[in-house]
XYZ file of N, CA and C in Angstrom:
627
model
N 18.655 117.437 132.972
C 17.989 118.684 133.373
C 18.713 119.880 132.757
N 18.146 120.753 132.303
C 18.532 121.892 131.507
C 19.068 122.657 132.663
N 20.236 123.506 132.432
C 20.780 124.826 132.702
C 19.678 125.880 133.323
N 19.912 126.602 134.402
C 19.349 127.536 134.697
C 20.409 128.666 135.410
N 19.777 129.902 135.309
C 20.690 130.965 135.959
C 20.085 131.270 137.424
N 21.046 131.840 138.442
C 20.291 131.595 139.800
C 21.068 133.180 140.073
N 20.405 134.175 140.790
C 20.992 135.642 141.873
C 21.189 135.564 142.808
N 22.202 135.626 143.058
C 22.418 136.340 144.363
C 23.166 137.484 144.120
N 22.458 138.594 145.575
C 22.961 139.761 145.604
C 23.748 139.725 146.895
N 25.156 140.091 147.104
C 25.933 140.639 148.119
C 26.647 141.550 148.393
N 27.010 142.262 149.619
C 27.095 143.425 149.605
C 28.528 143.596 150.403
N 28.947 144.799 150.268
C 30.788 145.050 151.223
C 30.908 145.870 150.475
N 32.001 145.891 150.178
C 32.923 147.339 149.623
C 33.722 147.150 148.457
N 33.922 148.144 147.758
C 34.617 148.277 146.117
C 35.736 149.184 147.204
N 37.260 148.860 146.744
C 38.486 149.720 147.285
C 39.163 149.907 146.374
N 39.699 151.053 145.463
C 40.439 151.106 144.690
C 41.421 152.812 144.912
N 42.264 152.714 144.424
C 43.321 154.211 144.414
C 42.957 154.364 145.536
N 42.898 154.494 146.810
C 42.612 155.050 148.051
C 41.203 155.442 148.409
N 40.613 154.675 147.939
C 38.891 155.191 148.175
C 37.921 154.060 148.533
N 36.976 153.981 149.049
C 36.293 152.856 149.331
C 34.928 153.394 149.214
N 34.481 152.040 148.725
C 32.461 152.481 148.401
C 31.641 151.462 148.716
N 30.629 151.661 149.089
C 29.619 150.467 149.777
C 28.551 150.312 148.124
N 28.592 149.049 147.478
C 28.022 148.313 146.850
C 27.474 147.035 147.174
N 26.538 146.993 145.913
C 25.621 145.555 145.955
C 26.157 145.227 145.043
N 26.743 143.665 144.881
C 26.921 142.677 143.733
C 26.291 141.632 143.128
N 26.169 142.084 141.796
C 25.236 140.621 141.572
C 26.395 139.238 141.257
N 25.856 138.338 141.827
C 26.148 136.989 141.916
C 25.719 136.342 141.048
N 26.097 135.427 139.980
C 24.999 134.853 139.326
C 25.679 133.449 139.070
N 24.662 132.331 139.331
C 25.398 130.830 139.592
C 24.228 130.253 138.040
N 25.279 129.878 137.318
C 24.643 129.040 136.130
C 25.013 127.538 136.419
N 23.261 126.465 136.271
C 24.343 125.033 136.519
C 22.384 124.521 136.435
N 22.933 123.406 136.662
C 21.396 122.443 137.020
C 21.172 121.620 139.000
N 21.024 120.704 138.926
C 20.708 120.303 140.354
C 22.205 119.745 140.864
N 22.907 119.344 139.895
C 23.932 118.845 140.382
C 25.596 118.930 140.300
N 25.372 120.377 139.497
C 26.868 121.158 139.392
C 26.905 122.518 138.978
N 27.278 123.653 138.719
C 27.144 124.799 139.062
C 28.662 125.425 138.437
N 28.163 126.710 137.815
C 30.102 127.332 137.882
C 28.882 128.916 138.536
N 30.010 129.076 138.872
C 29.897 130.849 139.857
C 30.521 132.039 139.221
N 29.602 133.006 138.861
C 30.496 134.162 138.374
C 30.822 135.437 139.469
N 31.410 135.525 139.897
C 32.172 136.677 140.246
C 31.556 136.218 141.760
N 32.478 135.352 142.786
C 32.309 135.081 144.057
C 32.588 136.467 144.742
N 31.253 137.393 145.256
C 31.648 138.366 145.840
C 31.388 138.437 147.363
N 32.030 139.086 148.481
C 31.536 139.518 149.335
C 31.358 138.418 150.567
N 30.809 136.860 150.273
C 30.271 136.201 150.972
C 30.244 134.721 150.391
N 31.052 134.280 150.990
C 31.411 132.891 150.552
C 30.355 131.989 150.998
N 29.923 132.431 152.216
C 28.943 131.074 152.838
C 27.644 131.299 152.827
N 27.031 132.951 152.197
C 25.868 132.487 151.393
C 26.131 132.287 149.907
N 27.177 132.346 149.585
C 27.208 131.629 148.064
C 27.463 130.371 148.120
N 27.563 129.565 149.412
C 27.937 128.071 149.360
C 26.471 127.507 149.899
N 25.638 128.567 150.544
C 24.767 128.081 150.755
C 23.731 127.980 149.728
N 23.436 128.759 148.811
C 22.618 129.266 147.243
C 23.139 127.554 146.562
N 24.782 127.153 146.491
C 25.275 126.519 146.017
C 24.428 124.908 146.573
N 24.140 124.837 147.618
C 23.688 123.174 148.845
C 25.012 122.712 147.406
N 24.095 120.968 147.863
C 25.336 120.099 147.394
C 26.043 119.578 146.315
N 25.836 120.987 145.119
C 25.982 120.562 143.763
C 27.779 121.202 143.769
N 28.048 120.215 142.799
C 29.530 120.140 142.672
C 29.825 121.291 141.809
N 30.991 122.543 142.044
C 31.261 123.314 141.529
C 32.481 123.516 140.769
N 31.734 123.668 139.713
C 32.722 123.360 138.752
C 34.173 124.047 138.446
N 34.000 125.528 138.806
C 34.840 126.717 138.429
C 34.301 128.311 139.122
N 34.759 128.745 139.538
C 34.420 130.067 139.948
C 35.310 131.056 138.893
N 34.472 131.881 138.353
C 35.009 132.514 137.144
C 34.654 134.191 137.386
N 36.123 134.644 137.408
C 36.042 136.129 137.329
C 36.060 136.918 136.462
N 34.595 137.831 136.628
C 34.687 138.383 135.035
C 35.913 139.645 135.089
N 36.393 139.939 136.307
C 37.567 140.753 136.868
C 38.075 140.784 137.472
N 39.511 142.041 138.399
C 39.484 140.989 139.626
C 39.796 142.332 140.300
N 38.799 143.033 140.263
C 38.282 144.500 141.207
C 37.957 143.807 142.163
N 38.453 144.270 144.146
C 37.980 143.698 145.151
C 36.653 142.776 145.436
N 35.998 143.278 144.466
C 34.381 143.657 145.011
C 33.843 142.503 144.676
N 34.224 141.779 143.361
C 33.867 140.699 142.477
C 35.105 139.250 142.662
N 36.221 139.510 143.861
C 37.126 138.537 143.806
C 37.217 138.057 145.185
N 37.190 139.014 146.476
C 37.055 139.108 147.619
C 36.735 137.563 148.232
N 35.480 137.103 147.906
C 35.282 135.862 148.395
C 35.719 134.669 147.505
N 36.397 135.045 146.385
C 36.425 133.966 146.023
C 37.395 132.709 146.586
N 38.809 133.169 146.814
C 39.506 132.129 147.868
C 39.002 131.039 148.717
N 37.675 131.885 149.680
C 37.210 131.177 151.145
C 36.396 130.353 150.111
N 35.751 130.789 149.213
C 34.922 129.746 148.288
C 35.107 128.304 147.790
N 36.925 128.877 146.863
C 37.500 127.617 146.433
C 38.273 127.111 147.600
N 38.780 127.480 148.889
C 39.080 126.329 149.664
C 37.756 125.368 150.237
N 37.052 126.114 150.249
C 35.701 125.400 150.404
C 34.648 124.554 149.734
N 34.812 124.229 147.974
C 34.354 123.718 147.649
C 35.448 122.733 146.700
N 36.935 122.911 146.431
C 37.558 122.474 145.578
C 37.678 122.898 144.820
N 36.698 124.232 143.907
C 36.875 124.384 142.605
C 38.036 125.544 142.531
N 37.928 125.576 141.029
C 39.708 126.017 140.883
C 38.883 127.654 139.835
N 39.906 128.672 140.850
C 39.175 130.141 140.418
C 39.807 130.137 139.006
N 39.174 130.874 138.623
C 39.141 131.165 136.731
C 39.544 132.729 136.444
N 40.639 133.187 136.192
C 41.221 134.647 136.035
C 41.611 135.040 134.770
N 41.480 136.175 133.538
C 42.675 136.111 132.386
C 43.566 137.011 133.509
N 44.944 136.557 132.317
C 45.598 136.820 133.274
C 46.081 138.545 133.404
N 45.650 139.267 132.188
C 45.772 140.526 132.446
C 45.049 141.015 133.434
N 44.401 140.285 134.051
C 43.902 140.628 135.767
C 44.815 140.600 136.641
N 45.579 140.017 136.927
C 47.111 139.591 137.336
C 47.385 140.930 138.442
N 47.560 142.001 138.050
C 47.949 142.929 138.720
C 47.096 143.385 140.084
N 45.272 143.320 139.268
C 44.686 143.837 140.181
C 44.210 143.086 141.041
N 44.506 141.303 140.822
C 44.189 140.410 141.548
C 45.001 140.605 143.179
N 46.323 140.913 142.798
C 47.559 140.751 143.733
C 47.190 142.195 144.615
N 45.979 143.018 144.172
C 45.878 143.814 145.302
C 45.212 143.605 146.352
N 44.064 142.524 145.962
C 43.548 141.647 146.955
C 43.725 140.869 147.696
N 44.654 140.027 146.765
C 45.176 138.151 147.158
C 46.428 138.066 147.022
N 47.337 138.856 147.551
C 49.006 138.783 147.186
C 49.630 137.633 147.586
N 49.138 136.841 148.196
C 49.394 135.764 148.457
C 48.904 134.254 148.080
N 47.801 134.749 147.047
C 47.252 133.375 146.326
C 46.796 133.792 145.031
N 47.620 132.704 144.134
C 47.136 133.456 142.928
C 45.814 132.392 142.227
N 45.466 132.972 141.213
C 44.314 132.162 140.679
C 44.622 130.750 140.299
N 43.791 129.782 140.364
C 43.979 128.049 139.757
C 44.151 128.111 138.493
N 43.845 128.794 137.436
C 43.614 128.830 135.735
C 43.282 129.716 135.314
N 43.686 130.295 133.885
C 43.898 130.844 133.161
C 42.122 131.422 132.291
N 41.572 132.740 132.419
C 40.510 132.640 130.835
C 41.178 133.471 129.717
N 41.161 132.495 128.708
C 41.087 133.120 127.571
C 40.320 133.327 126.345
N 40.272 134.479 125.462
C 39.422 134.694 124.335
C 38.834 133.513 124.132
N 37.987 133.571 123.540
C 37.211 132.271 123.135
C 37.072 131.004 123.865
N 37.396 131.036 124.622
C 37.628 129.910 125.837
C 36.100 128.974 125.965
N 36.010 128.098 125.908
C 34.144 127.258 126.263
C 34.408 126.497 127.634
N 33.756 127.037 128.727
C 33.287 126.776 129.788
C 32.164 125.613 129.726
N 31.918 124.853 130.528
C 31.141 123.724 130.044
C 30.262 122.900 131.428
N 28.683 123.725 131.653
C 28.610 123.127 132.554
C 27.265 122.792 132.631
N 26.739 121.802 132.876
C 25.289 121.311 132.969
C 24.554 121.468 131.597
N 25.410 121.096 130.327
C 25.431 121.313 129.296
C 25.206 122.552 128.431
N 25.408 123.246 129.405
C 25.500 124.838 128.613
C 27.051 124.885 128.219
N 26.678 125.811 127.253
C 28.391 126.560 127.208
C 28.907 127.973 127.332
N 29.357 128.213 128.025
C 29.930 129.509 128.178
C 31.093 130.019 127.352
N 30.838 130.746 126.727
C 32.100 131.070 126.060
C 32.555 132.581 126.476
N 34.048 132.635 126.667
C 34.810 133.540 126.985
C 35.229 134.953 126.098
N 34.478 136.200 126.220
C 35.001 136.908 125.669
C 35.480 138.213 126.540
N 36.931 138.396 125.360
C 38.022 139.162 126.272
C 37.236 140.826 126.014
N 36.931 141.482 127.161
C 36.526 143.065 126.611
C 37.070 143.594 127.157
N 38.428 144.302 127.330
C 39.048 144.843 128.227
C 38.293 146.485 127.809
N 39.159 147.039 129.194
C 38.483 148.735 129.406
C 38.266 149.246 130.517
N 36.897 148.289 131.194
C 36.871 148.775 133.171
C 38.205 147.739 133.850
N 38.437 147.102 133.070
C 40.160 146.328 133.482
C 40.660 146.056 132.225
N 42.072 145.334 132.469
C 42.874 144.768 131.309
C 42.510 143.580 130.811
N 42.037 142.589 132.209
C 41.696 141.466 131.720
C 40.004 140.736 131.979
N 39.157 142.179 131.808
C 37.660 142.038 131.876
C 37.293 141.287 130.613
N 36.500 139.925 131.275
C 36.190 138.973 130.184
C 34.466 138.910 130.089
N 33.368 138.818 129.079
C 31.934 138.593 129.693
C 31.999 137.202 129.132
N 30.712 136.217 129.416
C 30.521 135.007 129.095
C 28.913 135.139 128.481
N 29.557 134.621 127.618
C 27.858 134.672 126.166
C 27.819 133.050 126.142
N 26.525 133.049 127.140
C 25.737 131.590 126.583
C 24.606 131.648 125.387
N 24.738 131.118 124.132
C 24.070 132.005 123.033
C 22.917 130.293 124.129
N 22.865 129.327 124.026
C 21.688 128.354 124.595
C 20.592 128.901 125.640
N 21.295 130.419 126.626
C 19.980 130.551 127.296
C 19.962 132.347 127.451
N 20.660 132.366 125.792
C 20.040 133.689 125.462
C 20.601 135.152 126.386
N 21.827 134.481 127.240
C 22.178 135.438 127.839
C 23.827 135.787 127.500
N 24.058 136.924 128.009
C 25.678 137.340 128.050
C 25.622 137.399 129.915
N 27.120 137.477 130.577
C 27.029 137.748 131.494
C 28.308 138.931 131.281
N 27.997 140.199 131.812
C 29.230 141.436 131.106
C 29.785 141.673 132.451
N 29.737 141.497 133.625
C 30.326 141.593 135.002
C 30.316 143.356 135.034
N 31.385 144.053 134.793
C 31.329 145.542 135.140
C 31.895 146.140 133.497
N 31.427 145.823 132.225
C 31.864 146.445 130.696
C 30.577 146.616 130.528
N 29.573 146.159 130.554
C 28.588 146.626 129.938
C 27.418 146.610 131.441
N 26.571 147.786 131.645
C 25.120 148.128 132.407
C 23.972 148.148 131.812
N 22.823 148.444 132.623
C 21.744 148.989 131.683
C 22.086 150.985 131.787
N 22.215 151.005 130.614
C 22.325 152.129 130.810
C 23.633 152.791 130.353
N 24.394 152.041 129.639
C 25.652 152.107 129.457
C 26.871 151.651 130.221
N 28.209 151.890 129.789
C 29.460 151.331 130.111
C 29.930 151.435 131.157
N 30.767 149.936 131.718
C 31.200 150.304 133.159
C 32.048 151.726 133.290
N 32.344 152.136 134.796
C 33.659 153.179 134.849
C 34.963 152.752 133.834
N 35.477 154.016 133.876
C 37.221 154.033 133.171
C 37.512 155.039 133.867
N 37.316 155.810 135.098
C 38.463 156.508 135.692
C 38.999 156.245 136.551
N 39.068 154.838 137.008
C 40.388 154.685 137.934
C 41.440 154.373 137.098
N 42.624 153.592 138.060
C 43.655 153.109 137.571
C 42.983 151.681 136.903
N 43.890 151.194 135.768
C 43.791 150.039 134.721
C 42.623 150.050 133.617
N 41.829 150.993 133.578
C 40.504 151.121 132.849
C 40.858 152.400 131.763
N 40.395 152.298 130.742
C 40.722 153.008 129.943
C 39.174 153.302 128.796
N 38.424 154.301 128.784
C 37.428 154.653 128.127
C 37.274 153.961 126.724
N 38.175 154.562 125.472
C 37.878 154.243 124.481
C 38.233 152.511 123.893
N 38.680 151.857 125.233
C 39.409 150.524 125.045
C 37.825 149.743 125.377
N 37.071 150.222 126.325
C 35.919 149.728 126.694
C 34.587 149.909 125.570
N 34.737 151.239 125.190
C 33.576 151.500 124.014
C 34.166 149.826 122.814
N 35.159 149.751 122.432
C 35.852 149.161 121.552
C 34.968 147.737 121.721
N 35.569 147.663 123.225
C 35.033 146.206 123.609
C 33.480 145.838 123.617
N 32.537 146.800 123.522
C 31.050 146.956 123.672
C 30.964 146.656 122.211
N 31.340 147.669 121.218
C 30.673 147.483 120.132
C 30.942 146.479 119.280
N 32.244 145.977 119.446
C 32.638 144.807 118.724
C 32.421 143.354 119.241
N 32.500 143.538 120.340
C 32.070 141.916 121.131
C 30.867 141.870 121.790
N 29.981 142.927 122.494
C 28.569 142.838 122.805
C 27.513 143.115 121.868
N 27.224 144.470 121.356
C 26.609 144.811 120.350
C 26.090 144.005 119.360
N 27.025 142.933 119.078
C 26.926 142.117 117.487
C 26.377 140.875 117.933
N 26.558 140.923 118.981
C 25.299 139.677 119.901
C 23.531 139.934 119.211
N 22.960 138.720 119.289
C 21.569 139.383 119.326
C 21.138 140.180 119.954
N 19.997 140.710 119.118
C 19.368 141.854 120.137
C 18.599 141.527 121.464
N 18.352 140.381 121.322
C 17.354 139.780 122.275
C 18.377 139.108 123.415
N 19.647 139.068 123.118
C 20.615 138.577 124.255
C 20.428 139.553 125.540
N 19.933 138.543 126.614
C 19.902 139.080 128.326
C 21.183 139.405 128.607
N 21.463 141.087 128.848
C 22.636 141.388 129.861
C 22.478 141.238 131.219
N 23.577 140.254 131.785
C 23.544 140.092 132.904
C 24.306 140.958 133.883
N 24.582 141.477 134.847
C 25.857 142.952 134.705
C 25.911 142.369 136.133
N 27.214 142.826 136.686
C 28.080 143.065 137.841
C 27.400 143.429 138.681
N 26.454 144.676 138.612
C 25.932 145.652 139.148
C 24.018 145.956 139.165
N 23.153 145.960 140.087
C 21.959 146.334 139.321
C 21.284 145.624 138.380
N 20.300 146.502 137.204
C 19.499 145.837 136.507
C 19.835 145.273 135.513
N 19.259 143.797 135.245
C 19.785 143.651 133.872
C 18.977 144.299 132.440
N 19.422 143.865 131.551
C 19.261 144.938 130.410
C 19.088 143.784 128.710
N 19.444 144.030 127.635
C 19.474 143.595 126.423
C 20.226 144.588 125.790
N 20.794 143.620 124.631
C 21.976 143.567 123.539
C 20.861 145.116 122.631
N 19.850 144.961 122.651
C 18.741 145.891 121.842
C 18.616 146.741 122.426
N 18.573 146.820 123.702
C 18.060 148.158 124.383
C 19.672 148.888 124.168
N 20.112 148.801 124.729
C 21.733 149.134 124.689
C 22.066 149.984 123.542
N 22.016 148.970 122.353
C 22.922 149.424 121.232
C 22.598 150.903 120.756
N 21.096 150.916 120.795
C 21.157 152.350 120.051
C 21.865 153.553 121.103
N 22.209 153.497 121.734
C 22.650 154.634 122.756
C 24.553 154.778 122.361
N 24.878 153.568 121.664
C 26.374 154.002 121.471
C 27.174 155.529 120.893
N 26.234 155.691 120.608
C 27.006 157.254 119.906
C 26.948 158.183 120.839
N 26.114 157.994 121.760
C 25.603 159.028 122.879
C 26.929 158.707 123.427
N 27.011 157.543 123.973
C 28.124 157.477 125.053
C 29.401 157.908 124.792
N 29.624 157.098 123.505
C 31.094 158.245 122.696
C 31.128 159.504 123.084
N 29.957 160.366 122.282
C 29.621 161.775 122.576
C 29.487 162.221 124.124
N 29.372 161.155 125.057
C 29.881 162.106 126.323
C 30.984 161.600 127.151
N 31.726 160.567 126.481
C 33.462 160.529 126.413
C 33.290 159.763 128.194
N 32.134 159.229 128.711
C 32.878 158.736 129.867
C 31.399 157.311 130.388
C-alpha cells in the first residue's frame, strides 16, 4: 500500500523569551495502514496516538524544537516506543522544554527517513532555529518546512536562536530549487507550493523580516 499524508491540527501554547501565545499546529503523520513516522508531535499525545490506532511508529521527527512542535513528543515516545528524531543544533532549545530527557537520535543533512516506502529526506535550513530541518519527499510531491517556510513567506527570526538572513539563505537554496509543483507542508496554517512562493523572494529580502 502506498504512502499517504494524514492532519492533524492541535492546539496550546508557543513560550519563548518570556512570552506566551495561543496557536494551532499542524501535525502531519506520513505512513500507510501499518506504520507511520510523525512530524512535529505537538500539544497532544493521545489524539496523536489516537489519528495513529495500531500502526507501528516508526520515528517522531522534529522539524524543531520550539515548545509548540516538541511538547508532546516525550508522552508520545513513552507511549509508542518510537525513538524522537532531533538535529542536534536544536539541543539548546530542546532543554528548554525537556531538561530532563534528551532526544533518542540524531537528524542530519541529507539524512533518508524510510517509511511505508517513501523516503524522506532531511534537509538542514537553519534561521527560525539552529537546527530547523524540512523533509522533501520528492515520491508524493511534497516538502514538509515545519516553521522556515509559510504560505506567504518565511517563518519568524525575532526571537532568540533565529536569525533573518540565515533563513532567507535556507529558503532559496534548499526550498526554492525544489519543483515548482512541490506541496509545502508548514508548521502553521495553509499549505502552499515551491511556485507560488518563489516569486515573492525579493519582496521578502526587501522587507528584511
Amino acid at each position: 500500500m502506498a504512502a499517504r499524508i494524514e492532519h492533524l491540527v492541535t492546539s496550546g501554547t508557543f513560550e519563548l523569551d518570556g512570552g506566551s501565545w495561543d496557536v494551532d499546529n499542524n501535525v502531519w503523520i506520513v505512513g500507510d495502514d501499518s506504520e507511520a513516522v510523525v512530524i512535529d508531535a505537538a500539544h497532544d499525545a493521545d489524539a496523536i496516538a489516537e489519528a495513529l490506532g495500531g500502526r507501528r511508529l516508526v520515528a517522531i521527527v522534529c522539524t524543531h524544537a520550539h515548545n509548540d512542535h516538541v511538547d508532546a513528543a516525550p508522552a508520545l515516545a513513552d507511549r509508542t516506543g518510537a525513538p524522537i528524531l532531533l538535529h542536534p543544533d536544536d539541543l539548546p532549545l530542546w532543554k528548554l522544554t525537556h531538561p530532563e530527557r534528551r532526544p533518542d537520535g540524531e537528524l542530519a543533512d541529507g539524512q533518508v527517513i524510510r517509511v511505508a516506502g517513501t523516503e524522506l529526506t532531511v534537509l538542514h535550513t537553519p534561521g527560525h532555529a539552529p537546527g530547523a530541518v524540512c523533509l522533501y519527499a520528492p515520491g508524493l510531491d511534497t516538502v514538509f518546512t515545519g516553521d522556515t517556510l509559510f504560505h506567504g513567506g518565511p517563518g519568524a527570526t525575532g526571537r532568540s536562536f533565529s536569525h533573518f538572513p540565515t533563513i532567507i539563505d535556507s529558503i532559496r537554496d534548499r526550498l526554492l530549487t525544489l519543483p515548482p509543483a512541490t506541496v509545502v507542508r508548514t508548521g502553521h496554517g495553509d499549505a502552499t507550493t515551491v511556485g507560488a512562493e518563489a516569486p515573492a523572494l525579493a519582496d521578502w529580502i526587501a522587507r528584511g523580516h
